[in-house]
PDB file of C-alpha atoms and ligand atoms in Angstrom:
ATOM      1  CA  UNK A  27     146.081 160.494 101.320  1.00  0.00           C
ATOM      2  CA  UNK A  28     143.191 161.025 101.061  1.00  0.00           C
ATOM      3  CA  UNK A  29     141.000 159.925 103.839  1.00  0.00           C
ATOM      4  CA  UNK A  30     137.661 160.421 104.567  1.00  0.00           C
ATOM      5  CA  UNK A  31     137.785 158.217 107.997  1.00  0.00           C
ATOM      6  CA  UNK A  32     135.101 159.532 110.036  1.00  0.00           C
ATOM      7  CA  UNK A  33     132.945 162.397 107.887  1.00  0.00           C
ATOM      8  CA  UNK A  34     129.966 162.822 107.456  1.00  0.00           C
ATOM      9  CA  UNK A  35     129.250 163.245 103.770  1.00  0.00           C
ATOM     10  CA  UNK A  36     126.414 164.126 102.177  1.00  0.00           C
ATOM     11  CA  UNK A  37     125.833 162.910  97.515  1.00  0.00           C
ATOM     12  CA  UNK A  38     122.286 164.417  95.921  1.00  0.00           C
ATOM     13  CA  UNK A  39     121.553 161.835  93.233  1.00  0.00           C
ATOM     14  CA  UNK A  40     123.722 160.011  94.159  1.00  0.00           C
ATOM     15  CA  UNK A  41     121.405 156.604  92.772  1.00  0.00           C
ATOM     16  CA  UNK A  42     122.812 157.145  89.393  1.00  0.00           C
ATOM     17  CA  UNK A  43     125.617 158.023  87.346  1.00  0.00           C
ATOM     18  CA  UNK A  44     128.812 160.290  89.060  1.00  0.00           C
ATOM     19  CA  UNK A  45     126.604 160.745  91.910  1.00  0.00           C
ATOM     20  CA  UNK A  46     126.723 157.140  92.653  1.00  0.00           C
ATOM     21  CA  UNK A  47     130.408 156.556  92.229  1.00  0.00           C
ATOM     22  CA  UNK A  48     130.713 159.584  94.216  1.00  0.00           C
ATOM     23  CA  UNK A  49     129.057 158.133  97.006  1.00  0.00           C
ATOM     24  CA  UNK A  50     131.086 154.661  96.491  1.00  0.00           C
ATOM     25  CA  UNK A  51     134.321 155.903  96.431  1.00  0.00           C
ATOM     26  CA  UNK A  52     133.855 158.779  99.391  1.00  0.00           C
ATOM     27  CA  UNK A  53     132.669 155.518 101.143  1.00  0.00           C
ATOM     28  CA  UNK A  54     135.548 153.237 100.563  1.00  0.00           C
ATOM     29  CA  UNK A  55     138.060 156.356 102.044  1.00  0.00           C
ATOM     30  CA  UNK A  56     136.065 155.878 105.547  1.00  0.00           C
ATOM     31  CA  UNK A  57     132.979 158.891 105.173  1.00  0.00           C
ATOM     32  CA  UNK A  58     129.340 157.860 105.757  1.00  0.00           C
ATOM     33  CA  UNK A  59     127.639 158.378 103.197  1.00  0.00           C
ATOM     34  CA  UNK A  60     123.780 160.047 103.192  1.00  0.00           C
ATOM     35  CA  UNK A  61     122.372 159.410  99.956  1.00  0.00           C
ATOM     36  CA  UNK A  62     120.067 161.977  98.641  1.00  0.00           C
ATOM     37  CA  UNK A  63     117.737 160.784  95.885  1.00  0.00           C
ATOM     38  CA  UNK A  64     114.327 161.398  94.166  1.00  0.00           C
ATOM     39  CA  UNK A  65     114.454 157.607  93.011  1.00  0.00           C
ATOM     40  CA  UNK A  66     114.479 155.459  95.657  1.00  0.00           C
ATOM     41  CA  UNK A  67     114.695 152.542  94.651  1.00  0.00           C
ATOM     42  CA  UNK A  68     118.042 153.690  92.848  1.00  0.00           C
ATOM     43  CA  UNK A  69     119.093 155.063  95.991  1.00  0.00           C
ATOM     44  CA  UNK A  70     118.710 151.823  98.017  1.00  0.00           C
ATOM     45  CA  UNK A  71     120.819 150.239  95.224  1.00  0.00           C
ATOM     46  CA  UNK A  72     123.429 152.770  95.699  1.00  0.00           C
ATOM     47  CA  UNK A  73     123.409 151.648  99.908  1.00  0.00           C
ATOM     48  CA  UNK A  74     123.836 148.086  98.864  1.00  0.00           C
ATOM     49  CA  UNK A  75     126.914 148.413  97.349  1.00  0.00           C
ATOM     50  CA  UNK A  76     128.371 150.602  99.538  1.00  0.00           C
ATOM     51  CA  UNK A  77     127.318 148.093 102.447  1.00  0.00           C
ATOM     52  CA  UNK A  78     128.111 144.592 100.489  1.00  0.00           C
ATOM     53  CA  UNK A  79     131.680 146.907 100.302  1.00  0.00           C
ATOM     54  CA  UNK A  80     131.591 147.232 103.974  1.00  0.00           C
ATOM     55  CA  UNK A  81     130.864 150.876 104.058  1.00  0.00           C
ATOM     56  CA  UNK A  82     128.390 153.143 105.827  1.00  0.00           C
ATOM     57  CA  UNK A  83     125.531 154.404 104.142  1.00  0.00           C
ATOM     58  CA  UNK A  84     121.892 155.799 104.285  1.00  0.00           C
ATOM     59  CA  UNK A  85     118.947 155.773 101.955  1.00  0.00           C
ATOM     60  CA  UNK A  86     117.210 159.678 101.640  1.00  0.00           C
ATOM     61  CA  UNK A  87     114.332 160.329  99.827  1.00  0.00           C
ATOM     62  CA  UNK A  88     115.105 163.752  99.128  1.00  0.00           C
ATOM     63  CA  UNK A  89     113.605 165.948  95.920  1.00  0.00           C
ATOM     64  CA  UNK A  90     116.297 168.873  95.790  1.00  0.00           C
ATOM     65  CA  UNK A  91     113.835 171.119  94.217  1.00  0.00           C
ATOM     66  CA  UNK A  92     111.539 171.181  97.372  1.00  0.00           C
ATOM     67  CA  UNK A  93     113.010 174.236  99.158  1.00  0.00           C
ATOM     68  CA  UNK A  94     111.627 173.610 102.833  1.00  0.00           C
ATOM     69  CA  UNK A  95     111.507 169.506 102.460  1.00  0.00           C
ATOM     70  CA  UNK A  96     115.207 169.650 101.835  1.00  0.00           C
ATOM     71  CA  UNK A  97     116.057 172.120 105.102  1.00  0.00           C
ATOM     72  CA  UNK A  98     113.618 169.731 107.174  1.00  0.00           C
ATOM     73  CA  UNK A  99     116.438 167.065 105.139  1.00  0.00           C
ATOM     74  CA  UNK A 100     119.368 168.890 106.445  1.00  0.00           C
ATOM     75  CA  UNK A 101     118.319 169.921 109.928  1.00  0.00           C
ATOM     76  CA  UNK A 102     117.035 165.934 110.892  1.00  0.00           C
ATOM     77  CA  UNK A 103     120.481 164.744 109.453  1.00  0.00           C
ATOM     78  CA  UNK A 104     122.564 167.479 111.374  1.00  0.00           C
ATOM     79  CA  UNK A 105     121.068 166.153 114.627  1.00  0.00           C
ATOM     80  CA  UNK A 106     121.144 162.188 113.285  1.00  0.00           C
ATOM     81  CA  UNK A 107     124.752 162.239 112.610  1.00  0.00           C
ATOM     82  CA  UNK A 108     125.761 165.857 114.572  1.00  0.00           C
ATOM     83  CA  UNK A 109     127.070 167.518 112.059  1.00  0.00           C
ATOM     84  CA  UNK A 110     128.242 167.831 108.246  1.00  0.00           C
ATOM     85  CA  UNK A 111     131.676 167.689 107.023  1.00  0.00           C
ATOM     86  CA  UNK A 112     131.532 167.060 103.162  1.00  0.00           C
ATOM     87  CA  UNK A 113     128.371 168.448 100.647  1.00  0.00           C
ATOM     88  CA  UNK A 114     128.049 167.696  97.344  1.00  0.00           C
ATOM     89  CA  UNK A 115     125.688 168.797  94.719  1.00  0.00           C
ATOM     90  CA  UNK A 116     125.650 166.790  92.267  1.00  0.00           C
ATOM     91  CA  UNK A 117     121.440 166.108  91.641  1.00  0.00           C
ATOM     92  CA  UNK A 118     121.342 167.003  87.700  1.00  0.00           C
ATOM     93  CA  UNK A 119     118.778 167.096  84.525  1.00  0.00           C
ATOM     94  CA  UNK A 120     119.607 167.640  81.073  1.00  0.00           C
ATOM     95  CA  UNK A 121     118.354 169.623  78.554  1.00  0.00           C
ATOM     96  CA  UNK A 122     118.002 169.376  74.656  1.00  0.00           C
ATOM     97  CA  UNK A 123     117.264 173.152  72.435  1.00  0.00           C
ATOM     98  CA  UNK A 124     118.199 176.513  72.183  1.00  0.00           C
ATOM     99  CA  UNK A 125     116.858 180.090  72.384  1.00  0.00           C
ATOM    100  CA  UNK A 126     113.705 180.060  70.342  1.00  0.00           C
ATOM    101  CA  UNK A 127     112.586 175.978  70.823  1.00  0.00           C
ATOM    102  CA  UNK A 128     113.379 176.119  74.672  1.00  0.00           C
ATOM    103  CA  UNK A 129     109.504 175.618  76.493  1.00  0.00           C
ATOM    104  CA  UNK A 130     109.197 178.520  79.479  1.00  0.00           C
ATOM    105  CA  UNK A 131     108.118 175.443  81.102  1.00  0.00           C
ATOM    106  CA  UNK A 132     111.262 173.015  80.219  1.00  0.00           C
ATOM    107  CA  UNK A 133     113.447 176.071  81.309  1.00  0.00           C
ATOM    108  CA  UNK A 134     111.726 176.429  84.772  1.00  0.00           C
ATOM    109  CA  UNK A 135     112.221 172.254  85.342  1.00  0.00           C
ATOM    110  CA  UNK A 136     115.743 172.999  84.713  1.00  0.00           C
ATOM    111  CA  UNK A 137     116.543 176.076  86.528  1.00  0.00           C
ATOM    112  CA  UNK A 138     114.386 174.811  89.465  1.00  0.00           C
ATOM    113  CA  UNK A 139     116.076 170.974  89.496  1.00  0.00           C
ATOM    114  CA  UNK A 140     120.380 172.176  88.370  1.00  0.00           C
ATOM    115  CA  UNK A 141     120.157 175.946  90.244  1.00  0.00           C
ATOM    116  CA  UNK A 142     117.755 175.944  92.928  1.00  0.00           C
ATOM    117  CA  UNK A 143     118.564 172.331  94.054  1.00  0.00           C
ATOM    118  CA  UNK A 144     121.764 173.345  94.275  1.00  0.00           C
ATOM    119  CA  UNK A 145     120.952 176.734  96.166  1.00  0.00           C
ATOM    120  CA  UNK A 146     118.452 174.396  98.455  1.00  0.00           C
ATOM    121  CA  UNK A 147     121.164 172.066  99.374  1.00  0.00           C
ATOM    122  CA  UNK A 148     123.820 174.800 100.340  1.00  0.00           C
ATOM    123  CA  UNK A 149     121.525 176.758 102.522  1.00  0.00           C
ATOM    124  CA  UNK A 150     120.429 173.183 104.441  1.00  0.00           C
ATOM    125  CA  UNK A 151     124.388 172.233 103.853  1.00  0.00           C
ATOM    126  CA  UNK A 152     126.275 175.488 105.154  1.00  0.00           C
ATOM    127  CA  UNK A 153     123.735 175.537 107.940  1.00  0.00           C
ATOM    128  CA  UNK A 154     124.965 172.320 109.704  1.00  0.00           C
ATOM    129  CA  UNK A 155     128.639 172.696 108.484  1.00  0.00           C
ATOM    130  CA  UNK A 156     128.645 175.979 110.468  1.00  0.00           C
ATOM    131  CA  UNK A 157     127.169 173.970 113.546  1.00  0.00           C
ATOM    132  CA  UNK A 158     130.022 171.486 113.103  1.00  0.00           C
ATOM    133  CA  UNK A 159     132.627 174.242 112.537  1.00  0.00           C
ATOM    134  CA  UNK A 160     133.445 173.762 108.984  1.00  0.00           C
ATOM    135  CA  UNK A 161     133.496 171.417 105.847  1.00  0.00           C
ATOM    136  CA  UNK A 162     133.992 171.072 102.506  1.00  0.00           C
ATOM    137  CA  UNK A 163     131.788 171.230  99.698  1.00  0.00           C
ATOM    138  CA  UNK A 164     131.682 170.515  96.001  1.00  0.00           C
ATOM    139  CA  UNK A 165     129.334 171.597  93.066  1.00  0.00           C
ATOM    140  CA  UNK A 166     128.961 169.171  90.076  1.00  0.00           C
ATOM    141  CA  UNK A 167     128.772 171.783  87.012  1.00  0.00           C
ATOM    142  CA  UNK A 168     130.181 171.382  83.601  1.00  0.00           C
ATOM    143  CA  UNK A 169     132.194 172.052  80.784  1.00  0.00           C
ATOM    144  CA  UNK A 170     129.192 174.174  79.544  1.00  0.00           C
ATOM    145  CA  UNK A 171     128.843 176.339  82.382  1.00  0.00           C
ATOM    146  CA  UNK A 172     132.269 177.953  80.629  1.00  0.00           C
ATOM    147  CA  UNK A 173     132.050 177.098  76.743  1.00  0.00           C
ATOM    148  CA  UNK A 174     130.081 176.856  74.336  1.00  0.00           C
ATOM    149  CA  UNK A 175     128.099 173.790  72.601  1.00  0.00           C
ATOM    150  CA  UNK A 176     124.907 173.958  70.428  1.00  0.00           C
ATOM    151  CA  UNK A 177     121.124 173.495  71.897  1.00  0.00           C
ATOM    152  CA  UNK A 178     122.598 173.736  75.328  1.00  0.00           C
ATOM    153  CA  UNK A 179     120.675 176.974  76.144  1.00  0.00           C
ATOM    154  CA  UNK A 180     119.178 176.126  79.779  1.00  0.00           C
ATOM    155  CA  UNK A 181     121.066 173.318  80.746  1.00  0.00           C
ATOM    156  CA  UNK A 182     124.824 175.798  80.564  1.00  0.00           C
ATOM    157  CA  UNK A 183     122.705 178.835  81.913  1.00  0.00           C
ATOM    158  CA  UNK A 184     121.904 176.238  84.762  1.00  0.00           C
ATOM    159  CA  UNK A 185     125.180 175.687  85.165  1.00  0.00           C
ATOM    160  CA  UNK A 186     126.673 178.918  84.891  1.00  0.00           C
ATOM    161  CA  UNK A 187     124.825 179.445  87.770  1.00  0.00           C
ATOM    162  CA  UNK A 188     125.627 176.865  89.653  1.00  0.00           C
ATOM    163  CA  UNK A 189     129.671 178.279  89.109  1.00  0.00           C
ATOM    164  CA  UNK A 190     129.307 180.987  90.317  1.00  0.00           C
ATOM    165  CA  UNK A 191     127.065 180.286  93.564  1.00  0.00           C
ATOM    166  CA  UNK A 192     130.248 177.841  94.045  1.00  0.00           C
ATOM    167  CA  UNK A 193     132.500 180.948  93.642  1.00  0.00           C
ATOM    168  CA  UNK A 194     129.843 183.933  96.677  1.00  0.00           C
ATOM    169  CA  UNK A 195     129.811 180.397  98.823  1.00  0.00           C
ATOM    170  CA  UNK A 196     133.617 180.687  98.602  1.00  0.00           C
ATOM    171  CA  UNK A 197     133.819 184.287  99.576  1.00  0.00           C
ATOM    172  CA  UNK A 198     131.353 184.450 102.110  1.00  0.00           C
ATOM    173  CA  UNK A 199     132.368 181.793 104.159  1.00  0.00           C
ATOM    174  CA  UNK A 200     136.363 181.582 103.172  1.00  0.00           C
ATOM    175  CA  UNK A 201     136.834 182.237 107.307  1.00  0.00           C
ATOM    176  CA  UNK A 202     134.213 179.877 108.693  1.00  0.00           C
ATOM    177  CA  UNK A 203     136.414 176.370 107.432  1.00  0.00           C
ATOM    178  CA  UNK A 204     134.087 175.590 104.800  1.00  0.00           C
ATOM    179  CA  UNK A 205     135.487 175.226 101.473  1.00  0.00           C
ATOM    180  CA  UNK A 206     133.493 175.325  98.144  1.00  0.00           C
ATOM    181  CA  UNK A 207     134.579 174.171  94.973  1.00  0.00           C
ATOM    182  CA  UNK A 208     132.947 172.979  91.533  1.00  0.00           C
ATOM    183  CA  UNK A 209     134.127 169.963  89.348  1.00  0.00           C
ATOM    184  CA  UNK A 210     133.417 171.104  85.191  1.00  0.00           C
ATOM    185  CA  UNK A 211     132.601 167.175  83.806  1.00  0.00           C
ATOM    186  CA  UNK A 212     133.273 166.451  80.164  1.00  0.00           C
ATOM    187  CA  UNK A 213     131.304 163.823  78.989  1.00  0.00           C
ATOM    188  CA  UNK A 214     130.873 161.174  80.696  1.00  0.00           C
ATOM    189  CA  UNK A 215     129.416 158.016  79.966  1.00  0.00           C
ATOM    190  CA  UNK A 216     126.270 157.409  82.957  1.00  0.00           C
ATOM    191  CA  UNK A 217     123.048 156.354  81.741  1.00  0.00           C
ATOM    192  CA  UNK A 218     122.308 160.458  81.565  1.00  0.00           C
ATOM    193  CA  UNK A 219     123.948 159.923  78.913  1.00  0.00           C
ATOM    194  CA  UNK A 220     122.360 157.067  77.017  1.00  0.00           C
ATOM    195  CA  UNK A 221     118.798 158.408  77.983  1.00  0.00           C
ATOM    196  CA  UNK A 222     119.828 162.060  76.136  1.00  0.00           C
ATOM    197  CA  UNK A 223     121.352 160.094  73.214  1.00  0.00           C
ATOM    198  CA  UNK A 224     118.536 157.425  73.338  1.00  0.00           C
ATOM    199  CA  UNK A 225     115.660 160.185  73.440  1.00  0.00           C
ATOM    200  CA  UNK A 226     117.205 162.784  70.798  1.00  0.00           C
ATOM    201  CA  UNK A 227     118.847 160.163  68.411  1.00  0.00           C
ATOM    202  CA  UNK A 228     116.189 157.225  68.809  1.00  0.00           C
ATOM    203  CA  UNK A 229     117.365 155.765  64.893  1.00  0.00           C
ATOM    204  CA  UNK A 230     121.405 156.097  65.392  1.00  0.00           C
ATOM    205  CA  UNK A 231     122.457 155.786  68.576  1.00  0.00           C
ATOM    206  CA  UNK A 232     126.181 154.301  67.829  1.00  0.00           C
ATOM    207  CA  UNK A 233     126.982 156.629  65.493  1.00  0.00           C
ATOM    208  CA  UNK A 234     126.272 159.547  68.420  1.00  0.00           C
ATOM    209  CA  UNK A 235     127.664 157.677  70.956  1.00  0.00           C
ATOM    210  CA  UNK A 236     131.011 157.219  68.692  1.00  0.00           C
ATOM    211  CA  UNK A 237     130.541 160.904  67.909  1.00  0.00           C
ATOM    212  CA  UNK A 238     130.123 161.707  71.368  1.00  0.00           C
ATOM    213  CA  UNK A 239     133.399 160.078  72.275  1.00  0.00           C
ATOM    214  CA  UNK A 240     135.127 161.791  69.862  1.00  0.00           C
ATOM    215  CA  UNK A 241     134.198 164.774  71.306  1.00  0.00           C
ATOM    216  CA  UNK A 242     136.812 164.974  73.781  1.00  0.00           C
ATOM    217  CA  UNK A 243     140.165 165.634  72.540  1.00  0.00           C
ATOM    218  CA  UNK A 244     141.060 162.490  74.308  1.00  0.00           C
ATOM    219  CA  UNK A 245     139.403 160.649  71.624  1.00  0.00           C
ATOM    220  CA  UNK A 246     136.927 158.577  74.693  1.00  0.00           C
ATOM    221  CA  UNK A 247     133.868 159.810  77.176  1.00  0.00           C
ATOM    222  CA  UNK A 248     134.832 159.604  81.149  1.00  0.00           C
ATOM    223  CA  UNK A 249     134.052 157.024  83.443  1.00  0.00           C
ATOM    224  CA  UNK A 250     132.000 158.891  86.566  1.00  0.00           C
ATOM    225  CA  UNK A 251     134.986 156.991  88.661  1.00  0.00           C
ATOM    226  CA  UNK A 252     137.283 159.648  87.203  1.00  0.00           C
ATOM    227  CA  UNK A 253     134.860 162.595  88.664  1.00  0.00           C
ATOM    228  CA  UNK A 254     134.769 160.730  92.166  1.00  0.00           C
ATOM    229  CA  UNK A 255     138.328 160.313  92.360  1.00  0.00           C
ATOM    230  CA  UNK A 256     138.368 164.345  92.114  1.00  0.00           C
ATOM    231  CA  UNK A 257     135.458 164.867  94.603  1.00  0.00           C
ATOM    232  CA  UNK A 258     137.517 162.945  96.781  1.00  0.00           C
ATOM    233  CA  UNK A 259     140.385 164.911  96.604  1.00  0.00           C
ATOM    234  CA  UNK A 260     138.460 168.570  96.852  1.00  0.00           C
ATOM    235  CA  UNK A 261     136.856 167.176  99.980  1.00  0.00           C
ATOM    236  CA  UNK A 262     139.956 165.827 101.778  1.00  0.00           C
ATOM    237  CA  UNK A 263     142.443 167.643 104.525  1.00  0.00           C
ATOM    238  CA  UNK A 264     144.911 167.874 101.607  1.00  0.00           C
ATOM    239  CA  UNK A 265     142.543 170.066  99.711  1.00  0.00           C
ATOM    240  CA  UNK A 266     143.131 172.117 102.693  1.00  0.00           C
ATOM    241  CA  UNK A 267     144.373 175.556 100.720  1.00  0.00           C
ATOM    242  CA  UNK A 268     141.849 175.229  97.343  1.00  0.00           C
ATOM    243  CA  UNK A 269     138.765 177.071  97.331  1.00  0.00           C
ATOM    244  CA  UNK A 270     135.926 178.627  95.547  1.00  0.00           C
ATOM    245  CA  UNK A 271     138.116 176.823  92.354  1.00  0.00           C
ATOM    246  CA  UNK A 272     136.259 175.502  89.402  1.00  0.00           C
ATOM    247  CA  UNK A 273     138.396 171.711  88.215  1.00  0.00           C
ATOM    248  CA  UNK A 274     138.361 170.536  84.480  1.00  0.00           C
ATOM    249  CA  UNK A 275     137.387 166.973  84.540  1.00  0.00           C
ATOM    250  CA  UNK A 276     136.770 166.581  80.687  1.00  0.00           C
ATOM    251  CA  UNK A 277     139.039 164.377  78.656  1.00  0.00           C
ATOM    252  CA  UNK A 278     141.290 167.777  77.680  1.00  0.00           C
ATOM    253  CA  UNK A 279     137.376 169.487  76.115  1.00  0.00           C
ATOM    254  CA  UNK A 280     137.961 172.849  77.878  1.00  0.00           C
ATOM    255  CA  UNK A 281     141.672 173.710  77.989  1.00  0.00           C
ATOM    256  CA  UNK A 282     143.703 171.632  75.253  1.00  0.00           C
ATOM    257  CA  UNK A 283     140.870 171.232  72.282  1.00  0.00           C
TER     258      UNK A 283
HETATM  259  P1  NAP B  15     121.752 160.451  86.088  1.00  0.00           P
HETATM  260  O1  NAP B  15     123.049 158.538  86.012  1.00  0.00           O
HETATM  261  O2  NAP B  15     121.116 160.908  85.238  1.00  0.00           O
HETATM  262  O3  NAP B  15     122.024 160.901  87.320  1.00  0.00           O
HETATM  263  C1  NAP B  15     121.419 161.767  88.140  1.00  0.00           C
HETATM  264  C2  NAP B  15     120.482 161.373  89.439  1.00  0.00           C
HETATM  265  O4  NAP B  15     120.081 162.109  90.686  1.00  0.00           O
HETATM  266  C3  NAP B  15     118.963 160.724  88.746  1.00  0.00           C
HETATM  267  O5  NAP B  15     119.281 159.124  90.245  1.00  0.00           O
HETATM  268  C4  NAP B  15     117.781 161.712  89.001  1.00  0.00           C
HETATM  269  O6  NAP B  15     117.224 160.127  89.191  1.00  0.00           O
HETATM  270  C5  NAP B  15     118.736 162.088  90.088  1.00  0.00           C
HETATM  271  N1  NAP B  15     117.752 163.151  90.733  1.00  0.00           N
HETATM  272  C6  NAP B  15     117.085 164.273  89.256  1.00  0.00           C
HETATM  273  N2  NAP B  15     116.240 164.777  89.770  1.00  0.00           N
HETATM  274  C7  NAP B  15     116.514 165.085  91.101  1.00  0.00           C
HETATM  275  C8  NAP B  15     115.848 165.510  92.400  1.00  0.00           C
HETATM  276  N3  NAP B  15     115.107 167.144  92.107  1.00  0.00           N
HETATM  277  N4  NAP B  15     116.430 165.671  93.750  1.00  0.00           N
HETATM  278  C9  NAP B  15     116.901 164.409  94.024  1.00  0.00           C
HETATM  279  N5  NAP B  15     117.332 163.435  92.793  1.00  0.00           N
HETATM  280  C10 NAP B  15     117.172 163.676  91.324  1.00  0.00           C
HETATM  281  O7  NAP B  15     123.142 162.179  85.786  1.00  0.00           O
HETATM  282  P2  NAP B  15     124.661 161.709  85.877  1.00  0.00           P
HETATM  283  O8  NAP B  15     125.334 161.512  84.222  1.00  0.00           O
HETATM  284  O9  NAP B  15     125.466 160.638  86.775  1.00  0.00           O
HETATM  285  O10 NAP B  15     124.831 163.405  85.977  1.00  0.00           O
HETATM  286  C11 NAP B  15     125.541 164.061  87.811  1.00  0.00           C
HETATM  287  C12 NAP B  15     125.253 165.431  86.948  1.00  0.00           C
HETATM  288  O11 NAP B  15     127.021 165.191  86.672  1.00  0.00           O
HETATM  289  C13 NAP B  15     124.185 166.033  87.035  1.00  0.00           C
HETATM  290  O12 NAP B  15     124.235 167.405  88.209  1.00  0.00           O
HETATM  291  C14 NAP B  15     124.601 166.685  85.523  1.00  0.00           C
HETATM  292  O13 NAP B  15     124.394 168.064  84.873  1.00  0.00           O
HETATM  293  C15 NAP B  15     126.327 166.500  85.527  1.00  0.00           C
HETATM  294  N6  NAP B  15     126.919 166.423  84.339  1.00  0.00           N
HETATM  295  C16 NAP B  15     127.438 165.110  83.284  1.00  0.00           C
HETATM  296  C17 NAP B  15     127.401 165.236  82.853  1.00  0.00           C
HETATM  297  C18 NAP B  15     127.970 163.531  81.775  1.00  0.00           C
HETATM  298  O14 NAP B  15     128.253 163.272  80.876  1.00  0.00           O
HETATM  299  N7  NAP B  15     127.153 162.974  82.169  1.00  0.00           N
HETATM  300  C19 NAP B  15     128.742 166.109  82.338  1.00  0.00           C
HETATM  301  C20 NAP B  15     128.889 166.965  82.960  1.00  0.00           C
HETATM  302  C21 NAP B  15     128.368 166.831  84.374  1.00  0.00           C
HETATM  303  P3  NAP B  15     116.564 160.178  87.952  1.00  0.00           P
HETATM  304  O15 NAP B  15     117.345 159.261  87.825  1.00  0.00           O
HETATM  305  O16 NAP B  15     115.000 159.708  89.306  1.00  0.00           O
HETATM  306  O17 NAP B  15     115.828 161.378  87.538  1.00  0.00           O
END
């Protein structure tokens, strides 16, 4: 079960954190993985890790915010690989702020990576899947797409949009054998979280780490591998009846507070 053998997968932002864990897990399950990253050094590290474990991977420089460039990347991958089976839209950035202190520039920047970046990759990815007769897409949203926490105005808005795009793509491509689902991770311990704590709470990092861990009903943060396992399942043939659904991987945050 859960084999991805023979499948071509693209994971965006796979140089770090959740994306890296997804790329490693996909390769372990037999997929050939293209690591799309703005950070080429980080992409190279992920590829090295995969190859050292006997998997197949390739690093591709890609800034998901650049529409035409993203299109070219997907067109080329479609030709080189002979199609696309799995697309994981994972690249994203954090932002802290409410409506009064979020600047227009900050709002635009968050939207451009977290929402337009997903739009750009969906466009490129769905075109390739239509050519190769179907596929599975997983968009990494967040618990804050459907619940409020303080000071995440722009970030939550972008993730709500990711969820809405998930439903739209699932509906539009129901009969094209393209499934599109979303994962709503709770707080997962990655460089994204460490960077957030260091930037916003430089003087009490340990206390903030403890507080953020205790926020999850299970009492800890998640691990990137725990999100990756859900992505593997959603792209496997065992998930063939699942489309247009959000899946919480959140230690109980959304439903068992
Ligand atoms: P991360 O460790 O910061 O990894 C994100 C990766 O995406 C980084 O390698 C980053 O490169 C890359 N990236 C940023 N902008 C990009 C762009 N324009 N084009 C291509 N790649 C780009 O983050 P993470 O914690 O693994 O988060 C991954 C996803 O999960 C994000 O969408 C995030 O919103 C979501 N999520 C995370 C959590 C959590 O608690 N960690 C919770 C819910 C949802 P640079 O390092 O160079 O910026």
